[in-house]
Short mmCIF file of C-alpha atoms in Angstrom, two decimals:
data_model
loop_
_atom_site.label_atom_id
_atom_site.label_comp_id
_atom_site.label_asym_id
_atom_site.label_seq_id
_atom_site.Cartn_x
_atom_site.Cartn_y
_atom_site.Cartn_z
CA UNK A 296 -11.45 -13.09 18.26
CA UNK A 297 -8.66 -10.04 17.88
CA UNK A 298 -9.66 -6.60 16.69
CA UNK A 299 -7.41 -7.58 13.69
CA UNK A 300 -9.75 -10.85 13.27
CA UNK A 301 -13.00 -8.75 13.61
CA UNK A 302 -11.93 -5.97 11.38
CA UNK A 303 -11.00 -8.27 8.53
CA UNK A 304 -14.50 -10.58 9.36
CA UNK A 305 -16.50 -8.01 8.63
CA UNK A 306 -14.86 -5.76 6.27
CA UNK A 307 -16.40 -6.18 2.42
CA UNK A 308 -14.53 -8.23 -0.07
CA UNK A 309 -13.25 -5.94 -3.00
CA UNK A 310 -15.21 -6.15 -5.91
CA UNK A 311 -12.37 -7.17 -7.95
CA UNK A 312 -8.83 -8.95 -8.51
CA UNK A 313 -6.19 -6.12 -6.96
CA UNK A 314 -3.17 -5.85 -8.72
CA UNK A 315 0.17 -5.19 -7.07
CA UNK A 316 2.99 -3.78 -8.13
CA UNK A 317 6.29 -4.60 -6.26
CA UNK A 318 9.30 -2.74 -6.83
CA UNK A 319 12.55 -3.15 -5.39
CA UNK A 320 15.90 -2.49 -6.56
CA UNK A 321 17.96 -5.22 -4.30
CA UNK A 322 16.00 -8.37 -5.12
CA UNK A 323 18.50 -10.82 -3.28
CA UNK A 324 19.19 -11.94 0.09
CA UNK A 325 16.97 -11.15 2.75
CA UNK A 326 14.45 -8.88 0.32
CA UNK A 327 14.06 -11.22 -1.79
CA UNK A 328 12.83 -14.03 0.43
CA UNK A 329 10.73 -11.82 2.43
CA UNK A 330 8.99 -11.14 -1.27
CA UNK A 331 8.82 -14.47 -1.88
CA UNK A 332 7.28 -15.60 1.56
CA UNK A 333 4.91 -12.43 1.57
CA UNK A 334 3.50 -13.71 -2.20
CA UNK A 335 3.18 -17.14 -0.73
CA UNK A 336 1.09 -16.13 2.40
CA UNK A 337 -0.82 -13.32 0.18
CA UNK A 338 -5.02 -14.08 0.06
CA UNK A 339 -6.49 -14.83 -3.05
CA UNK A 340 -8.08 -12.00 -5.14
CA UNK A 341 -4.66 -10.32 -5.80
CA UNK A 342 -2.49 -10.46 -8.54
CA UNK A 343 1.25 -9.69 -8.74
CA UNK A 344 3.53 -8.05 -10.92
CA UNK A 345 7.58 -7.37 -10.25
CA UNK A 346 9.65 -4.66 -11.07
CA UNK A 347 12.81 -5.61 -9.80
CA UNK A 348 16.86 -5.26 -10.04
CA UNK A 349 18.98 -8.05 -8.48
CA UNK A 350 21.31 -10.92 -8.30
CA UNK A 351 18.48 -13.21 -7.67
CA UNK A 352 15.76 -14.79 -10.01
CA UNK A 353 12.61 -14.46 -9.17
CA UNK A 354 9.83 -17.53 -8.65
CA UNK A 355 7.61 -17.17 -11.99
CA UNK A 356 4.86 -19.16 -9.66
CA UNK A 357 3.84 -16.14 -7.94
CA UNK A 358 4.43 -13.40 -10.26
CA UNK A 359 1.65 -12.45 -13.35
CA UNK A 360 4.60 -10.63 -14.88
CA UNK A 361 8.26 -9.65 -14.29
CA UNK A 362 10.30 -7.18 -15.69
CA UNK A 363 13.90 -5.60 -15.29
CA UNK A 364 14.40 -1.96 -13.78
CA UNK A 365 16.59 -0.26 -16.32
CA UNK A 366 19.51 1.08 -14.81
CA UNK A 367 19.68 5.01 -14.34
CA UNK A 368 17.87 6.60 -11.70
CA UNK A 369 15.86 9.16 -14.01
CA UNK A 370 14.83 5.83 -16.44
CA UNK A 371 13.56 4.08 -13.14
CA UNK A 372 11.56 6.76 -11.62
CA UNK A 373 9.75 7.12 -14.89
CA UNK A 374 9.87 3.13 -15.61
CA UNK A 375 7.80 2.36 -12.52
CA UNK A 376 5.40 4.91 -13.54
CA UNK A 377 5.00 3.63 -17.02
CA UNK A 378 4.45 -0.13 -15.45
CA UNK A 379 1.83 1.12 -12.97
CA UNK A 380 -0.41 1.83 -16.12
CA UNK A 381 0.51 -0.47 -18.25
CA UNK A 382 -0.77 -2.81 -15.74
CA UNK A 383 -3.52 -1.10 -14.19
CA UNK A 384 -1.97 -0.86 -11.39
CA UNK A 385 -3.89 -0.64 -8.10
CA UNK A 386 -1.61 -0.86 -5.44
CA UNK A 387 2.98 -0.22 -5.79
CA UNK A 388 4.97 -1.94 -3.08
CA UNK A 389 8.33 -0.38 -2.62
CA UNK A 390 10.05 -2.61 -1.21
CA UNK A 391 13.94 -1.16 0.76
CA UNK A 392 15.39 2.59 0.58
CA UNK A 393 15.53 3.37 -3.26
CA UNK A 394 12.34 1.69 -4.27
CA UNK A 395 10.84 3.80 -2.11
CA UNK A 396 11.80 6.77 -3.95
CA UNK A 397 11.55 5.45 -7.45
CA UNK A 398 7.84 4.84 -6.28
CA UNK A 399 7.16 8.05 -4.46
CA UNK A 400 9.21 10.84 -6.71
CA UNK A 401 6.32 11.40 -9.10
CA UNK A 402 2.67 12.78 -8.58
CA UNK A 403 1.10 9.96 -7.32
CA UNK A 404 -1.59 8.41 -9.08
CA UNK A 405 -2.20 5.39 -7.05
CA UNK A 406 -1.17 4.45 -3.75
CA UNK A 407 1.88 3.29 -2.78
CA UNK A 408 3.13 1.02 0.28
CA UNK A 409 6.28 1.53 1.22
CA UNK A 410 8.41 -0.90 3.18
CA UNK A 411 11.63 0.28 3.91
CA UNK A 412 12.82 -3.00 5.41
CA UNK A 413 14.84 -1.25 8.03
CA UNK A 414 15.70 2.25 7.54
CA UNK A 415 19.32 3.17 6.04
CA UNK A 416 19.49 6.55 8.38
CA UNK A 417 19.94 4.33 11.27
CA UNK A 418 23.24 2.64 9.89
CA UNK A 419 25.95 3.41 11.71
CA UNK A 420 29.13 3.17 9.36
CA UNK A 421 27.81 5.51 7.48
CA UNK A 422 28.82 9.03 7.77
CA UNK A 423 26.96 11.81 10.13
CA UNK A 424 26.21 13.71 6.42
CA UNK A 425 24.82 10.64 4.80
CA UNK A 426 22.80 9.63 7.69
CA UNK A 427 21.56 13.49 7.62
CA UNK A 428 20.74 13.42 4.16
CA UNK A 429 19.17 9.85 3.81
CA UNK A 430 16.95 10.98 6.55
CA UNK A 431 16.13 14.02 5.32
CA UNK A 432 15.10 11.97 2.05
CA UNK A 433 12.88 9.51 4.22
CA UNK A 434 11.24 12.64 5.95
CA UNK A 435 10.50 14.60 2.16
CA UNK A 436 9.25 11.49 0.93
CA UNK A 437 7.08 9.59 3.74
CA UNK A 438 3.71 12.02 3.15
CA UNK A 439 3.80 10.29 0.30
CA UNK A 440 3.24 6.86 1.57
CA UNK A 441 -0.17 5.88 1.62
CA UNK A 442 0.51 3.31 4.52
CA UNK A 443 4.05 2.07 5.63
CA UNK A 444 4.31 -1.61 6.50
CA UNK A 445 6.96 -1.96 9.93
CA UNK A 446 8.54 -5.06 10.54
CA UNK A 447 8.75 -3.89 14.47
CA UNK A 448 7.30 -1.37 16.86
CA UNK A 449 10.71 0.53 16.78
CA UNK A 450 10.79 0.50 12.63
CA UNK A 451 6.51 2.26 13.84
CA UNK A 452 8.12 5.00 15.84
CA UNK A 453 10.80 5.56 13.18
CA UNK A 454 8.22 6.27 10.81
CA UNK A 455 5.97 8.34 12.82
CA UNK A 456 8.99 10.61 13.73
CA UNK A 457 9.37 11.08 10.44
CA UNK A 458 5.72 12.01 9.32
CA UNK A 459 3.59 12.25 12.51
CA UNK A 460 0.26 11.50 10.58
CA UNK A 461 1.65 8.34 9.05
CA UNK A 462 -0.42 5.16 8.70
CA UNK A 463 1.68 2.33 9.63
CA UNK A 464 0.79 -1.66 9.36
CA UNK A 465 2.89 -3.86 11.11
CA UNK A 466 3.90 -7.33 9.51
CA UNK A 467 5.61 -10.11 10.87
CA UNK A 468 8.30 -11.37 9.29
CA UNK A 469 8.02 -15.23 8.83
CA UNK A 470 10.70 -18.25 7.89
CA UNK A 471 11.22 -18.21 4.32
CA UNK A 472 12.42 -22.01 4.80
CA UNK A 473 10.29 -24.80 5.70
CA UNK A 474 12.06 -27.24 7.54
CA UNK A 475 9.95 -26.81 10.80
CA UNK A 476 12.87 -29.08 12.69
CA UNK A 477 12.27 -29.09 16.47
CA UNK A 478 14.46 -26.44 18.34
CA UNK A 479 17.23 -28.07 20.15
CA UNK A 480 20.64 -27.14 21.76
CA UNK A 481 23.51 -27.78 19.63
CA UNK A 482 25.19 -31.18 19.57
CA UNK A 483 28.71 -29.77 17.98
CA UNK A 484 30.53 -26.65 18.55
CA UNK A 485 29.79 -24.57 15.80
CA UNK A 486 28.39 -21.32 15.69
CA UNK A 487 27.17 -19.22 12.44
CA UNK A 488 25.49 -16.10 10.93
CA UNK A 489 23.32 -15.79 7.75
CA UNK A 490 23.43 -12.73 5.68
CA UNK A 491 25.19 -10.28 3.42
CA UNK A 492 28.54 -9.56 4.23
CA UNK A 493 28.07 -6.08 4.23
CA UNK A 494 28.42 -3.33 7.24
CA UNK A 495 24.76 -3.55 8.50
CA UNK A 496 25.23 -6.96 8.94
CA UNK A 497 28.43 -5.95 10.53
CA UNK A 498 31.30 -9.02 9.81
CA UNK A 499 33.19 -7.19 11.92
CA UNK A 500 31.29 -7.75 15.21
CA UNK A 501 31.20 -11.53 14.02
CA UNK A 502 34.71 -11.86 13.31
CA UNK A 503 35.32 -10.20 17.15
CA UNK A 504 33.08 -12.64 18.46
CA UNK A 505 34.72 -15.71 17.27
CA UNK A 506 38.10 -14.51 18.49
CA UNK A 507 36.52 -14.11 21.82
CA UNK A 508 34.95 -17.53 21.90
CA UNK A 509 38.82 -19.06 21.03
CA UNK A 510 40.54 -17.34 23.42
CA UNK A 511 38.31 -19.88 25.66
CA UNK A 512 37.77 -22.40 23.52
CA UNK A 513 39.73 -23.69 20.35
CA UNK A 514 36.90 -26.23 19.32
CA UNK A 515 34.38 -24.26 17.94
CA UNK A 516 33.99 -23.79 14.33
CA UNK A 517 33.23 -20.53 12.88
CA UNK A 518 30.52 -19.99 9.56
CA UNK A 519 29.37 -16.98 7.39
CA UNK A 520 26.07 -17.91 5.26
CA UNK A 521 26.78 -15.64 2.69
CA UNK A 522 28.96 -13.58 0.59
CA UNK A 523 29.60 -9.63 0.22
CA UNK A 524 32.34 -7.22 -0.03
CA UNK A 525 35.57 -8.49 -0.59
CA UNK A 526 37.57 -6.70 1.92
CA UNK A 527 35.47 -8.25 4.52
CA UNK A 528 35.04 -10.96 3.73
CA UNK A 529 38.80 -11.61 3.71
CA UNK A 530 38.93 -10.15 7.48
CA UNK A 531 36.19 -12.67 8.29
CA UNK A 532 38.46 -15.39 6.64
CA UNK A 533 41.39 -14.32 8.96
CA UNK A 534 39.74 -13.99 12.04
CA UNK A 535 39.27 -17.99 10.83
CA UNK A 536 36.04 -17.81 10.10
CA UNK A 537 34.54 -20.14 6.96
CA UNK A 538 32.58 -18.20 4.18
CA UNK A 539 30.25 -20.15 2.61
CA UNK A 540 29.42 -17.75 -0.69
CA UNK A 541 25.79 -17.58 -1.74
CA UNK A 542 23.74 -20.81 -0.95
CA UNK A 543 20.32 -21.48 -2.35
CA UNK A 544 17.90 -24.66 -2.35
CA UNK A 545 20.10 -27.83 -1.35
CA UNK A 546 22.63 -26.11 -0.92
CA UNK A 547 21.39 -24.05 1.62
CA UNK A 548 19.26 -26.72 3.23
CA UNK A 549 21.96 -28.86 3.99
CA UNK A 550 24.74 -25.98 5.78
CA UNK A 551 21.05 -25.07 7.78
CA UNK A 552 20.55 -28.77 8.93
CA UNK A 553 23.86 -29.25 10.63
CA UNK A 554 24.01 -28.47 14.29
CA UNK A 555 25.35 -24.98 15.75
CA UNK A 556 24.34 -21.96 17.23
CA UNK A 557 22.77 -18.94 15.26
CA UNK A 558 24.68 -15.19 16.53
CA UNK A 559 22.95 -12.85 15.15
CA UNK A 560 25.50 -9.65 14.82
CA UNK A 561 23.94 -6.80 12.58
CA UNK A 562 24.45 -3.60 13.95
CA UNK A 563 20.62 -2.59 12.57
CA UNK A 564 17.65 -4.08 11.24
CA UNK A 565 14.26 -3.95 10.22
CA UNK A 566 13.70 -7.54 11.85
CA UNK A 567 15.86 -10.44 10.69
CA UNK A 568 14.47 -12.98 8.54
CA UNK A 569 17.59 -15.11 9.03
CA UNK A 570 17.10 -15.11 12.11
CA UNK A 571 13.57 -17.03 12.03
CA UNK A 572 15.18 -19.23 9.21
CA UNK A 573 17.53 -20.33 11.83
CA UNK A 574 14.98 -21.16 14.52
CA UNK A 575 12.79 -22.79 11.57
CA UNK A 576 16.11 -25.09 10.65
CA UNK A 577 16.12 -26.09 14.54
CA UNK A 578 18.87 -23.77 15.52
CA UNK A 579 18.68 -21.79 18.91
CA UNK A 580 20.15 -18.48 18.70
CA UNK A 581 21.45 -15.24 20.38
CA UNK A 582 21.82 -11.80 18.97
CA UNK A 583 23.24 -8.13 19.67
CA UNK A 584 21.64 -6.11 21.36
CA UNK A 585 19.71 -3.46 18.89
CA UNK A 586 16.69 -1.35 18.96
CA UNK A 587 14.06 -3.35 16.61
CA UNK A 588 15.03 -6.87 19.00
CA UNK A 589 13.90 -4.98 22.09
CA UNK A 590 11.23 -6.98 24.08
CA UNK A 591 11.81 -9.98 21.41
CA UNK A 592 12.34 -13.33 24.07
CA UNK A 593 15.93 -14.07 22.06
CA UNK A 594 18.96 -13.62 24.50
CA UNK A 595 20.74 -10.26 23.66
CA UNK A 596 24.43 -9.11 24.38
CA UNK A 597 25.93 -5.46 23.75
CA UNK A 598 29.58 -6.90 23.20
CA UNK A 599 31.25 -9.72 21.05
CA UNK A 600 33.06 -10.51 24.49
CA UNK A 601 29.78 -10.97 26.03
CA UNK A 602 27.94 -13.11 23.13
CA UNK A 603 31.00 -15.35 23.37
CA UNK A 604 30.71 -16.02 26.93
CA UNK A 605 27.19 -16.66 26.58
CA UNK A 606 28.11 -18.55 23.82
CA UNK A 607 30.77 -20.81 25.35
CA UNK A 608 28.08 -21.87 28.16
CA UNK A 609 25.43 -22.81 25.09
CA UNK A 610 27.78 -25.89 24.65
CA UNK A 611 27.97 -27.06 28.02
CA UNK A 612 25.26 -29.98 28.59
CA UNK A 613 22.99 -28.52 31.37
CA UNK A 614 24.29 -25.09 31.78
CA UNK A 615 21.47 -22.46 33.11
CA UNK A 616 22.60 -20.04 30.31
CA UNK A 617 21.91 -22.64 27.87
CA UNK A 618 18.32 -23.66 28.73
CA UNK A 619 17.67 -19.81 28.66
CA UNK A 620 18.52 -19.58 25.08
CA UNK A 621 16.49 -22.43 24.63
CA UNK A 622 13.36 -21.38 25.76
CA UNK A 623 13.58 -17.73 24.52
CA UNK A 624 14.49 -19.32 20.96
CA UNK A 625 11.45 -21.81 21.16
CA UNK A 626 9.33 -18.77 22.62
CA UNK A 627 9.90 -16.11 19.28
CA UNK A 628 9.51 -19.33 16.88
CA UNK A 629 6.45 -19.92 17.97
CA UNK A 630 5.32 -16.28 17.71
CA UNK A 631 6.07 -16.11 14.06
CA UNK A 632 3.89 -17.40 11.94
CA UNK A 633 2.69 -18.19 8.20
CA UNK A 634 -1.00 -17.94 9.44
CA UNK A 635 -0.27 -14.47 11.01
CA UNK A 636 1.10 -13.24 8.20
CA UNK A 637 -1.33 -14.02 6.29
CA UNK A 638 -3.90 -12.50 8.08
CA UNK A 639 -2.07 -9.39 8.45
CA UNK A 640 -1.60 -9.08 4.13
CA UNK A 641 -5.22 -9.79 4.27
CA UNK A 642 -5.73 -6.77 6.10
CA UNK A 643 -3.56 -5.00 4.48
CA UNK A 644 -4.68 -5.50 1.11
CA UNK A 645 -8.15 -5.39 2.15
CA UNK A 646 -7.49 -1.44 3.19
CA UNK A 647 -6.35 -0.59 -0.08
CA UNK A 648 -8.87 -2.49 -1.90
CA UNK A 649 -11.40 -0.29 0.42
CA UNK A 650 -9.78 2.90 -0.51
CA UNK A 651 -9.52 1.84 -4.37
CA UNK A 652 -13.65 1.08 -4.48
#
C-alpha cells in the first residue's frame, strides 16, 4: 500500500456532503474535459456546482447547479463571491489564469483550490512585460491558495517559486475519451494534433513540421483537431495542413479512430490531455520537447526538422525509431489512469473536508 493509499485508509470520512464550487472562465477545449473527467472520477459525498464562461455546454449529469459568469471583471469577482454563499459553499475550484483571480481577489471566506492548468507567465509569444506582470499577478495572489493542484512536478516547482510555503497536490491528468483501443503503429501516413489553434498550442511549430516531413515525403496527410484564431489557422491551411473546426461526440470519435500519428507541438503546458486522448484512441505519439514532458517515456524533439525525421521513420514497417515510440507511448498510457485519479480527488477532497470540520 502507497503513503497516498494509507493516508486516505485511515483518514476520517467528513461528516457531511462537501460542496464544490468550480469556476472557470474558458469552459471549452481542454478545461472543459479535464472538468468533466475530474467530476466523473470525483468520490461520492461531494456535490458540484459550476460557475462558468465558455463556448462549451456543460454535462447537467454531474453538476447540482450551473450558472453563467456575467461578463465584466468587477461583476465576476463579486459574482463568485455571491455563489459561494448562496450555495454554502465549502470548497471554490478555480480552474485556469483568471478564475484564479476572480476566486482569490476578495477576503477569503472559504478555501479555494486553484488550478492554473499551466501557468500563462511561461508562454512565450507573449511579451517580456506581460510575462512580468502575469507573474507578478500569480506571485500576489498564490498565498491565497489554500492548496494548488499541479498537473506535473515542473507546474510543483512553478508554484513553490512563486510562494515558497505553498501546498501543492499533484493530479494526473486522465483520457477524457473512452475508447481504450490497443496502441498500435500507424497503418496510413497521416499525422495530427488536437487542440486550440492558438499560440500555446503553437500552429506554427505544426505547420513547420509538416513542411519538413514533405520535403521527404509527399504522402503524408496533415490534420488540426480543432479550431482558433483565424490568421492561423489560414497559415496552417497553407502549409497544407486540414483543419477540422471543433469536433465533439461522433464527430470526434470517428477523426480519433482513423490511423496516424499524434505530434504533440505546444510550446507550454500544464500536461496535455490531448495527448492521453490520443494514446486512449490507439494512437502512438511524439511531442516537443518542453519542461512539464520532462522524464514522461513519450519520444521528445526540440525542432520541427527533428519531429519530422522521427516522424518519417514511424511509417517505415520495422524501423528501430518506430518501436521506440511504441513502447514509450504504451508505457505513459498505462501510467494514466481513471483509478489514480480518483484516488488522488479522494485525497484531495478529503483534506479540505478535514480542514472544513
Amino acid at each position: 500500500m502507497t503513503s497516498l493509499q494509507q493516508t486516505v485508509a485511515s483518514a476520517p470520512t467528513p461528516a457531511r456532503t462537501l460542496r464544490v464550487l468550480h469556476v472557470t472562465d474558458v469552459f471549452q477545449g481542454g478545461i472543459s474535459r479535464a472538468v468533466h473527467s475530474m467530476l466523473a472520477n470525483s468520490p461520492d459525498g461531494a456535490t458540484h456546482h459550476l460557475l462558468y464562461e465558455g463556448s462549451e455546454v456543460p454535462d447537467l449529469r454531474y453538476f447540482d447547479s450551473v450558472e453563467r459568469l456575467p461578463r465584466s471583471f468587477a461583476t465576476r469577482i463579486l459574482a463568485v463571491g455571491r455563489h459561494a454563499r448562496q450555495i454554502g459553499a465549502d470548497v471554490i475550484y478555480a480552474h485556469s489564469s483568471w478564475a484564479g483571480v476572480f476566486a482569490r481577489a476578495l477576503p477569503k471566506h472559504v478555501p479555494v483550490i486553484y488550478q492554473p492548468h499551466c501557468y500563462k507567465f511561461e508562454d512565450p509569444t507573449i511579451s517580456p512585460l506581460a510575462r512580468a506582470w502575469t507573474h507578478l499577478a500569480e506571485k500576489t495572489l498564490a498565498p491565497r491558495s489554500t492548496w494548488t493542484v499541479v498537473l506535473s512536478d515542473h507546474e510543483r516547482r512553478l508554484t513553490h517559486r512563486l510562494y515558497g510555503a505553498a501546498r501543492t497536490h499533484l493530479l494526473n491528468n486522465v483520457p477524457a475519451i473512452d475508447l481504450n483501443s490497443p496502441i498500435a503503429l500507424p497503418e496510413a501516413r497521416r499525422a495530427f494534433m488536437i487542440g486550440r489553434i492558438c499560440p500555446q498550442k503553437d500552429p506554427a511549430f505544426f505547420a513547420q513540421f509538416a513542411r519538413a516531413l514533405r520535403s521527404t515525403d509527399r504522402e503524408t496527410e496533415f490534420v488540426w483537431i480543432g479550431d482558433g484564431e483565424p490568421e492561423a489557422r489560414a497559415k496552417l491551411e497553407a502549409a497544407g495542413v486540414r483543419v477540422t473546426g471543433w469536433l465533439t461526440g461522433e464527430a470526434l470519435i470517428a477523426e480519433l479512430s482513423r490511423p496516424g500519428l499524434y505530434v504533440h507541438t505546444a510550446s507550454y503546458e500544464g500536461f496535455p490531455l490531448s495527448l492521453l486522448d490520443a494514446l486512449q484512441s490507439g494512437h502512438v505519439a511524439i511531442a516537443r520537447q518542453i519542461e512539464p514532458l520532462r522524464g514522461v517515456p513519450i519520444v521528445q524533439r526540440t525542432s520541427p526538422e527533428d519531429l519530422a525525421r522521427v516522424a518519417h521513420e514511424v511509417f517505415v514497417p520495422g524501423s528501430p525509431e518506430g518501436e521506440a515510440v511504441l513502447a514509450g507511448s504504451i508505457a505513459l498510457n498505462q501510467s494514466m489512469s481513471d483509478d489514480a485519479q480518483r484516488e488522488q480527488l479522494r485525497a484531495l477532497y478529503m483534506k479540505v473536508g478535514l480542514e472544513r470540520s
